[in-house]
Each structure stands twice: as C-alpha cells, then as structure tokens.
mmCIF file of C-alpha atoms in Angstrom:
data_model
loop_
_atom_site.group_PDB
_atom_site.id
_atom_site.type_symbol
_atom_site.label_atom_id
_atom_site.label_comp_id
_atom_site.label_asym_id
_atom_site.label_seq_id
_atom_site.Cartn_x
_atom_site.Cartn_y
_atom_site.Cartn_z
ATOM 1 C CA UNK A 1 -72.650 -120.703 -2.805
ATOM 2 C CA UNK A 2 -69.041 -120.046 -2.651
ATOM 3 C CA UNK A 3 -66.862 -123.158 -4.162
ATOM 4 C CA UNK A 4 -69.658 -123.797 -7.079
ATOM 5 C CA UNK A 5 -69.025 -124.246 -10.532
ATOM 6 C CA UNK A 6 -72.371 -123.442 -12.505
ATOM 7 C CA UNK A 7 -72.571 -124.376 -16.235
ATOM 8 C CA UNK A 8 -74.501 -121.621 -18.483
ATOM 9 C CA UNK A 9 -75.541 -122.471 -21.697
ATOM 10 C CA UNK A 10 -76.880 -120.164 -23.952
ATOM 11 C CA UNK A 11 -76.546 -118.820 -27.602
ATOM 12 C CA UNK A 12 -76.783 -115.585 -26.666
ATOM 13 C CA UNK A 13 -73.601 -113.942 -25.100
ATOM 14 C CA UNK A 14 -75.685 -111.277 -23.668
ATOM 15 C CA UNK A 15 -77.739 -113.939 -21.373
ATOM 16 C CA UNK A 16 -74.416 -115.509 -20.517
ATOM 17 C CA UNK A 17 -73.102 -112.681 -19.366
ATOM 18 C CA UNK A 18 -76.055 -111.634 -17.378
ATOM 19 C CA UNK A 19 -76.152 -114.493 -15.794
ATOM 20 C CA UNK A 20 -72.516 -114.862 -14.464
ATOM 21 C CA UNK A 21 -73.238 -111.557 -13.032
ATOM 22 C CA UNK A 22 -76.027 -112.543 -11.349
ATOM 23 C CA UNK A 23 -74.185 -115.708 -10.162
ATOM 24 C CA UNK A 24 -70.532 -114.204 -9.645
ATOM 25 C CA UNK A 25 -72.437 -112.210 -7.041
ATOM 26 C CA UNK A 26 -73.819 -115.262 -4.740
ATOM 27 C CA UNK A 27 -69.546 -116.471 -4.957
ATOM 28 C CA UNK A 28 -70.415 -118.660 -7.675
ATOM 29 C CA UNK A 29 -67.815 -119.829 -10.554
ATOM 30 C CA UNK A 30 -69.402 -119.547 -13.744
ATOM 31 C CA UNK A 31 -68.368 -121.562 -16.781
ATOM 32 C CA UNK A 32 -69.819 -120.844 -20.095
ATOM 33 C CA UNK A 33 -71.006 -122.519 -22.872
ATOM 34 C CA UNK A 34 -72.636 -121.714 -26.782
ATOM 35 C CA UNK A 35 -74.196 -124.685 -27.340
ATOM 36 C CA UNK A 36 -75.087 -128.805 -25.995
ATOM 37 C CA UNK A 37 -71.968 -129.549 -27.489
ATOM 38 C CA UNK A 38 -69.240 -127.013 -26.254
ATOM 39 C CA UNK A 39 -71.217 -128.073 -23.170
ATOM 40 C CA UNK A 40 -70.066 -131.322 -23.345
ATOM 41 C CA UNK A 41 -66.624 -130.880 -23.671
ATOM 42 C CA UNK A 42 -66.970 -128.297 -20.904
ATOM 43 C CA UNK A 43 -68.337 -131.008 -18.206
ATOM 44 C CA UNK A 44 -66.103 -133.853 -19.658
ATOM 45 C CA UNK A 45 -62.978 -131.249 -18.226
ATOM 46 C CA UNK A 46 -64.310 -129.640 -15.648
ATOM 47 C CA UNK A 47 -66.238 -130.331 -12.363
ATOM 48 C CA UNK A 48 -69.916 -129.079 -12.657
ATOM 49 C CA UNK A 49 -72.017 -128.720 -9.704
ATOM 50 C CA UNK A 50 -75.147 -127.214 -12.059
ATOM 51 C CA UNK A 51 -76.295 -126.482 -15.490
ATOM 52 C CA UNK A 52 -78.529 -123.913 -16.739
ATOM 53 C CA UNK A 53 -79.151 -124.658 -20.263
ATOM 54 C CA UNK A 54 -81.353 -123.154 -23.006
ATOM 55 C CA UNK A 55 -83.721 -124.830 -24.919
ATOM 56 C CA UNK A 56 -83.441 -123.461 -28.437
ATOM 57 C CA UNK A 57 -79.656 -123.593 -29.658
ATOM 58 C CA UNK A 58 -77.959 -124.509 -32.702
ATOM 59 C CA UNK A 59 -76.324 -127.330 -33.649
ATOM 60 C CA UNK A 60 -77.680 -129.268 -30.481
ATOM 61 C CA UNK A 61 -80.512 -128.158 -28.308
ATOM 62 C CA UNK A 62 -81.025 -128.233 -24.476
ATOM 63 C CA UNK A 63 -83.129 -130.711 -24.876
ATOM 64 C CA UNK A 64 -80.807 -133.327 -26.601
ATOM 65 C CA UNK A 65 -77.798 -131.908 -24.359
ATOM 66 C CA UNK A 66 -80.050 -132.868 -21.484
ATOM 67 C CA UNK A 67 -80.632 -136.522 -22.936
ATOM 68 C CA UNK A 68 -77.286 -137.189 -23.275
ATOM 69 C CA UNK A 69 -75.480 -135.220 -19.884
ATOM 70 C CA UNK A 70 -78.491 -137.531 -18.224
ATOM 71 C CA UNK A 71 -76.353 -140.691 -19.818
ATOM 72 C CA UNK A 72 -73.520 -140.026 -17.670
ATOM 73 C CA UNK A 73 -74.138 -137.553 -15.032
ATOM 74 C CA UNK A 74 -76.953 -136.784 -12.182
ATOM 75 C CA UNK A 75 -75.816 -132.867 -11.541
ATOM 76 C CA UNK A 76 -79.189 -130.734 -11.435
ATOM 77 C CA UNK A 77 -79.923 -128.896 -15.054
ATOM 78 C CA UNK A 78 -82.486 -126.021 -15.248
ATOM 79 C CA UNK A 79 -83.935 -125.606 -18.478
ATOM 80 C CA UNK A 80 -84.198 -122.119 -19.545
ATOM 81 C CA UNK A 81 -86.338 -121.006 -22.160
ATOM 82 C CA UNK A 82 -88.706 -118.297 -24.036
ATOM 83 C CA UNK A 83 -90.747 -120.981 -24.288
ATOM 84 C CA UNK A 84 -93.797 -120.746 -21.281
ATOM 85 C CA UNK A 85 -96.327 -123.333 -22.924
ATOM 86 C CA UNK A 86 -96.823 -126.446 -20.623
ATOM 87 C CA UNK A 87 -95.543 -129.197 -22.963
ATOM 88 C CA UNK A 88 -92.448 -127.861 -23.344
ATOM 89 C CA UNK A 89 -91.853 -127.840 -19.720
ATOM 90 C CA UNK A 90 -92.989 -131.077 -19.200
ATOM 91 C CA UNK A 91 -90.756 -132.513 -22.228
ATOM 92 C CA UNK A 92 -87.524 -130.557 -20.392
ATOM 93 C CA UNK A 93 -89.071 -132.537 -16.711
ATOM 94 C CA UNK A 94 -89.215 -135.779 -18.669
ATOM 95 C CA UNK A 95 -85.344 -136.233 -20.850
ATOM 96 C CA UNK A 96 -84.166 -135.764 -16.734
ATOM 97 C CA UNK A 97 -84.142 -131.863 -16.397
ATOM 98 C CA UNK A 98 -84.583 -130.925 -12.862
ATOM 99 C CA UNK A 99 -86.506 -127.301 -12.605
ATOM 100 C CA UNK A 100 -87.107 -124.890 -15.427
ATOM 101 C CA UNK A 101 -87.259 -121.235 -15.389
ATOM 102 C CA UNK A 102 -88.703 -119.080 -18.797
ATOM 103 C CA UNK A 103 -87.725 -115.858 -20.346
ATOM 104 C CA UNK A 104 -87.543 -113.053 -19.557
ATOM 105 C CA UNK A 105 -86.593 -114.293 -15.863
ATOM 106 C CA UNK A 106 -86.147 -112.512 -12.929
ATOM 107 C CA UNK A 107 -82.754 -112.630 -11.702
ATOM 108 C CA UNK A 108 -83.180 -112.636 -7.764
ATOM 109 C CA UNK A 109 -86.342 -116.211 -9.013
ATOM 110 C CA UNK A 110 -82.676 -117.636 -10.796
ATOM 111 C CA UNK A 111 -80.308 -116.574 -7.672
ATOM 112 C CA UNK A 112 -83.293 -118.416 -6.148
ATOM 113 C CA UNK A 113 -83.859 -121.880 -7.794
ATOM 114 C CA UNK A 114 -79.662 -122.305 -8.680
ATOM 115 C CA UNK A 115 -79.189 -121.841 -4.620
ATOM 116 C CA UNK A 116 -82.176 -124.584 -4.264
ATOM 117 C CA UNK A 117 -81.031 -126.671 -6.451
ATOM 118 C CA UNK A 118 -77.560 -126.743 -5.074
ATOM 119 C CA UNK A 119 -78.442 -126.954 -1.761
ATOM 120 C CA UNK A 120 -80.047 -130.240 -2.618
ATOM 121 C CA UNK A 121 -77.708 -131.875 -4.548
ATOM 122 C CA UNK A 122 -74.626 -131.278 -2.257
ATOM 123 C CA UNK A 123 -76.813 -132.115 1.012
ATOM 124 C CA UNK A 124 -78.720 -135.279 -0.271
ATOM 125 C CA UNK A 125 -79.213 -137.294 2.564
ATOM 126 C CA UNK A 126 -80.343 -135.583 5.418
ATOM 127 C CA UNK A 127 -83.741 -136.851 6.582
ATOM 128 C CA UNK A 128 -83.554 -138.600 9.914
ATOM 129 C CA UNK A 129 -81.964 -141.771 9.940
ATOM 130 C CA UNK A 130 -80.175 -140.822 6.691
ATOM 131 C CA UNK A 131 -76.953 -143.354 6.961
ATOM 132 C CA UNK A 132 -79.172 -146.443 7.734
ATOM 133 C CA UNK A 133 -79.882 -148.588 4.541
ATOM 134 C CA UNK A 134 -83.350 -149.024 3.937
ATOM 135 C CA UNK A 135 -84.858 -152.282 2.033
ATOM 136 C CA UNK A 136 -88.330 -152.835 1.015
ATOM 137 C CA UNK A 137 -88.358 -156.272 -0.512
ATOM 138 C CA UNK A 138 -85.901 -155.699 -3.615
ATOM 139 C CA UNK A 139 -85.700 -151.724 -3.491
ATOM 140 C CA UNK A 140 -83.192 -151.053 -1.434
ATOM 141 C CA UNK A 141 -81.648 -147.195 -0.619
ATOM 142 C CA UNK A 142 -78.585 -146.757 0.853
ATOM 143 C CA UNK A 143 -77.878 -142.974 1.885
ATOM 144 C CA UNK A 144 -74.340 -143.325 2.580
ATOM 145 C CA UNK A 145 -73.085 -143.745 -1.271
ATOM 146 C CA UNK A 146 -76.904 -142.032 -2.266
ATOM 147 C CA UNK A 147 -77.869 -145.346 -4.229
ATOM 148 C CA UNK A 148 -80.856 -146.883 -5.127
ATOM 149 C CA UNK A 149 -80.791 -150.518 -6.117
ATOM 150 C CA UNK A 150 -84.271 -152.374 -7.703
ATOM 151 C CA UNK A 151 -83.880 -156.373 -8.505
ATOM 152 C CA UNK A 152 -80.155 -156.261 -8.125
ATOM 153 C CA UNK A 153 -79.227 -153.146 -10.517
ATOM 154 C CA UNK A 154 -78.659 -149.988 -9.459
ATOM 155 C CA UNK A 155 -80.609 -147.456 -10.735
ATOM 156 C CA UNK A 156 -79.756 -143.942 -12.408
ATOM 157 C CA UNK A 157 -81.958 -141.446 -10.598
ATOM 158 C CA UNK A 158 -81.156 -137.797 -11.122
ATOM 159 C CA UNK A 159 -80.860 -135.759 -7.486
ATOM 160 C CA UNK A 160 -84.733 -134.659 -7.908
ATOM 161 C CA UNK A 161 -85.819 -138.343 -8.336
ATOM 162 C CA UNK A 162 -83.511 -139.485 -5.464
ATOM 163 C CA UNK A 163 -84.811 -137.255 -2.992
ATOM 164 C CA UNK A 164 -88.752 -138.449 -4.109
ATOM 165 C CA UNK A 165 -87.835 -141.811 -3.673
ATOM 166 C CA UNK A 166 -85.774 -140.969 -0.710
ATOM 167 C CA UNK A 167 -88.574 -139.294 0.878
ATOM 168 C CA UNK A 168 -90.887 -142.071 0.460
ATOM 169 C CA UNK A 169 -89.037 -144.847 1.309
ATOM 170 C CA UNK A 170 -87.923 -143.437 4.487
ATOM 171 C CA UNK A 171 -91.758 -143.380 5.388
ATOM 172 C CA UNK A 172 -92.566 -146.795 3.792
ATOM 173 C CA UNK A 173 -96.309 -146.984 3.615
ATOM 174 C CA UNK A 174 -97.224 -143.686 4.433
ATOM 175 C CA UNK A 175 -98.994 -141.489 1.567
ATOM 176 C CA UNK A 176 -97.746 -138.214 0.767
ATOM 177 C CA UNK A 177 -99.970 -135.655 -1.178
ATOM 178 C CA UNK A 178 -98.690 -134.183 -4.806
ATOM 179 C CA UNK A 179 -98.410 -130.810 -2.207
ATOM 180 C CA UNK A 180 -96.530 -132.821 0.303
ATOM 181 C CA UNK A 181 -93.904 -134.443 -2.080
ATOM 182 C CA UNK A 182 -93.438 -130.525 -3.721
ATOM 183 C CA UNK A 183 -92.949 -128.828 -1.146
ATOM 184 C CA UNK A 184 -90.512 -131.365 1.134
ATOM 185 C CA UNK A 185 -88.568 -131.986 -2.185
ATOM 186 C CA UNK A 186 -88.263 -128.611 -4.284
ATOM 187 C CA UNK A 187 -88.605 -127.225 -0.857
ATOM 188 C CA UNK A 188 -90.820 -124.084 -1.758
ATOM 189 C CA UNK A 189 -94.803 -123.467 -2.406
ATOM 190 C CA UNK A 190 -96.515 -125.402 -4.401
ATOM 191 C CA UNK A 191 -98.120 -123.536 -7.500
ATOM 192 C CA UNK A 192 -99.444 -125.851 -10.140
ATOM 193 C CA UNK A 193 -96.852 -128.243 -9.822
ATOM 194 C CA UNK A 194 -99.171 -131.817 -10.078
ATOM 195 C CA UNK A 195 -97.339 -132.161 -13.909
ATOM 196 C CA UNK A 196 -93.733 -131.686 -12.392
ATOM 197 C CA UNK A 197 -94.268 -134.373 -9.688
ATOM 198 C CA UNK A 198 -96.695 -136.755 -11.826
ATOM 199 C CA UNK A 199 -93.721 -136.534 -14.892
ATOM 200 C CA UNK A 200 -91.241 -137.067 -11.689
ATOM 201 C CA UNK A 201 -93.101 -140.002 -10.426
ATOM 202 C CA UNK A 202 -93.381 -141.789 -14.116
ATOM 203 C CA UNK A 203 -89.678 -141.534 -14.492
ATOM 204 C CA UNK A 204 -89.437 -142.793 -10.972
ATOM 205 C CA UNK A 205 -91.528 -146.235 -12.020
ATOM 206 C CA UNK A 206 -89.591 -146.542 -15.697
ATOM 207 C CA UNK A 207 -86.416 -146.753 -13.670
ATOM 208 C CA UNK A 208 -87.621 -148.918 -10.517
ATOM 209 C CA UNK A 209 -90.299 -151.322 -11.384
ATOM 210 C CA UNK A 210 -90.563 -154.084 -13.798
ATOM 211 C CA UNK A 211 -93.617 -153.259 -15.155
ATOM 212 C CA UNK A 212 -94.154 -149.431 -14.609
ATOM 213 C CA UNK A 213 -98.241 -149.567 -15.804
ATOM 214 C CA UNK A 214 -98.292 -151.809 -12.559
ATOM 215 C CA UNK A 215 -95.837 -150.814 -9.947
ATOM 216 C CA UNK A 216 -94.805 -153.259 -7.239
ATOM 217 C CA UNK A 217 -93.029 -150.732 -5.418
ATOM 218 C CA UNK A 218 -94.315 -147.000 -6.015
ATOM 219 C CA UNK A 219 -98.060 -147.312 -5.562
ATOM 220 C CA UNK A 220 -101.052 -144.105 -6.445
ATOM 221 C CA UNK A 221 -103.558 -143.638 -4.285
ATOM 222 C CA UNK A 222 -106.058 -142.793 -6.401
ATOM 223 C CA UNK A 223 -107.306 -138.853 -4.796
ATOM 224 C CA UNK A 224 -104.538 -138.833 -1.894
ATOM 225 C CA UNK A 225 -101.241 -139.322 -3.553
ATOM 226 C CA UNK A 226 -98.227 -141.149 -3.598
ATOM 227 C CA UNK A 227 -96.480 -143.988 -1.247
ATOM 228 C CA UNK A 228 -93.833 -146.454 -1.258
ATOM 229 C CA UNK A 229 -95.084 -149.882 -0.547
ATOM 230 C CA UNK A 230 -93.504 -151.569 2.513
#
C-alpha cells in the first residue's frame, strides 16, 4: 500500500495515533484530522486516496463530513464508530460512505478493509472487456475515464456504486444474487450484508433512473436479485 495517503479522522488522538501505526506499517502515509472540518481543509490541500472517519465528533460529525466530501469527491470513506446498531450503519451506507468498521476494532479487520478498499478504487476497471464502452439504451459506461452517463448527464457514483453498476452492466441481462454482487464487489464473504447492497442499489436508482420507484434500467427480481436491463 506503499504511495497511499489515508485520511484519519477522529477526536480522539489516541485512535489517531493507533491507527497511523497500524497503517504506517502496511507503507501507508497517514494524514490526520480532529474533526469533518479540519478534514476538509486537509483533502482540499492534499491528495487523499481514503478516509476513515468517525461518526461522533464535534463541531461536524462523520456523517455530515461524509455528505459534503460526497459533493465533490468519490475517494472510499469508512465510517468508524462505537456505534454497532444497524441504522446507524445503514445511515453512514446511505450519505455515500463506502464500508464501516465499529469500536473497539481489530487492527489486522482495519489493515484489512483500508487494503480492500484501496485496491478497488485505484484498480476500477478490470473486468474483461474493461476499455470497451458499454450502452444500454441511455446508460452508457465508459471504463476508460470510469464514467457513467444516464439521459445525457453524467452521474456521481462513489467507487462502491461504480463497480455495482459496472458489474452489471458488463453482464446486461444477467441476474446476480445479493451474495453474488457482495462478494464480486467488496470482494470478501458475505455475512449479513442484504442492507449494504439493498442501501447500495437505492442510491444506484436515485442517481440513474428517472423515476427510481420504477427503474428503467436497474431492475429486482423479486427472490433472485439484481440485473441491468439490456
């Protein structure tokens, strides 16, 4: 993971710290960060490849920092948290926050899910076929600039939502299981993870279709899955 610059954000200078152990250890450059707001300043000067950012701060959260680093910027953002209950997981999934990890963590699970995460975003791309620009009737995907275009605008997807829609528009019509779409996208096991990908897939629609409550493009198939109509 040499050549990475990882963003912590964390009240506490003790997690900080830990962290950019942890981190400095995988070759990582870790830049630090108190709040959403030092944050900000911190990715408007420097080039961030990742964020880890806590939930409960002062003056603003991780969950507003997430809303508004989403306005600009598509870099993956883990949510970190002593929070473990469901909803607060799912609100993290749905302001554009790409994994999320709780407190107390284990550090080797963190090593784990940053090196993930990374490996995605700096490798999007690489299914078979992955420079040929794909168009399905007003969606169109073009892998070479990673760009997804719906009715003539293109469309803001962060790297987890570009590599669902990537995935299933590179097999147009085929469905693909909740476990399917988890595993080839967050590349790892699947354990309860139907509220990430259904919270994934309703971003997806908000973003691509006209009408989301009736997709033209990303169609359910009711106890199968997902697809991408051709």
């Amino acid at each position: 993971m040499a050549n990475y610059n990882v963003l912590v954000v964390d009240d506490e200078k003790e997690i900080r710290d830990a962290i950019e152990i942890y981190l400095k250890n995988e070759g990582v450059t870790v830049l630090k960060a108190r709040d959403g707001y030092d944050a900000l300043e911190i990715l408007h000067d420097h080039e961030v490849h990742l964020i880890i950012l806590d939930v409960m701060m002062p003056r603003l959260d991780g969950i507003s920092a997430t809303y508004k680093i989403r306005e600009q910027k598509n870099i993956p953002i883990i949510i970190l948290s002593a929070k473990s209950e469901d909803t607060d997981k799912i609100l993290g999934l749905q302001v554009g926050a790409d994994d999320y990890i709780t407190k107390p963590f284990n550090p080797m699970e963190l090593v784990a899910r940053v090196k993930s995460q990374l490996r995605r975003y700096v490798t999007l791309g690489t299914f078979e076929g992955a420079n040929k620009v794909i168009d399905l009737n007003g969606l169109t995907l073009d892998p070479s600039s990673k760009e997804v275009t719906a009715h003539g605008e293109v469309v803001k997807l962060t790297p987890i939502e570009y590599k669902i829609v990537e995935l299933l528009m590179t097999n147009a019509g085929r469905v693909f299981s909740i476990n399917e779409i988890y595993e080839r996208v967050w590349k790892e096991p699947n354990y309860n993870a139907e509220n990430t990908v259904a919270v994934h897939i309703r971003k997806i629609r908000e973003k691509i279709e006209i009408d989301s409550k009736n997709p033209r493009f990303l169609k359910v198939v009711w106890g199968i899955g997902y697809k991408m109509e051709k």
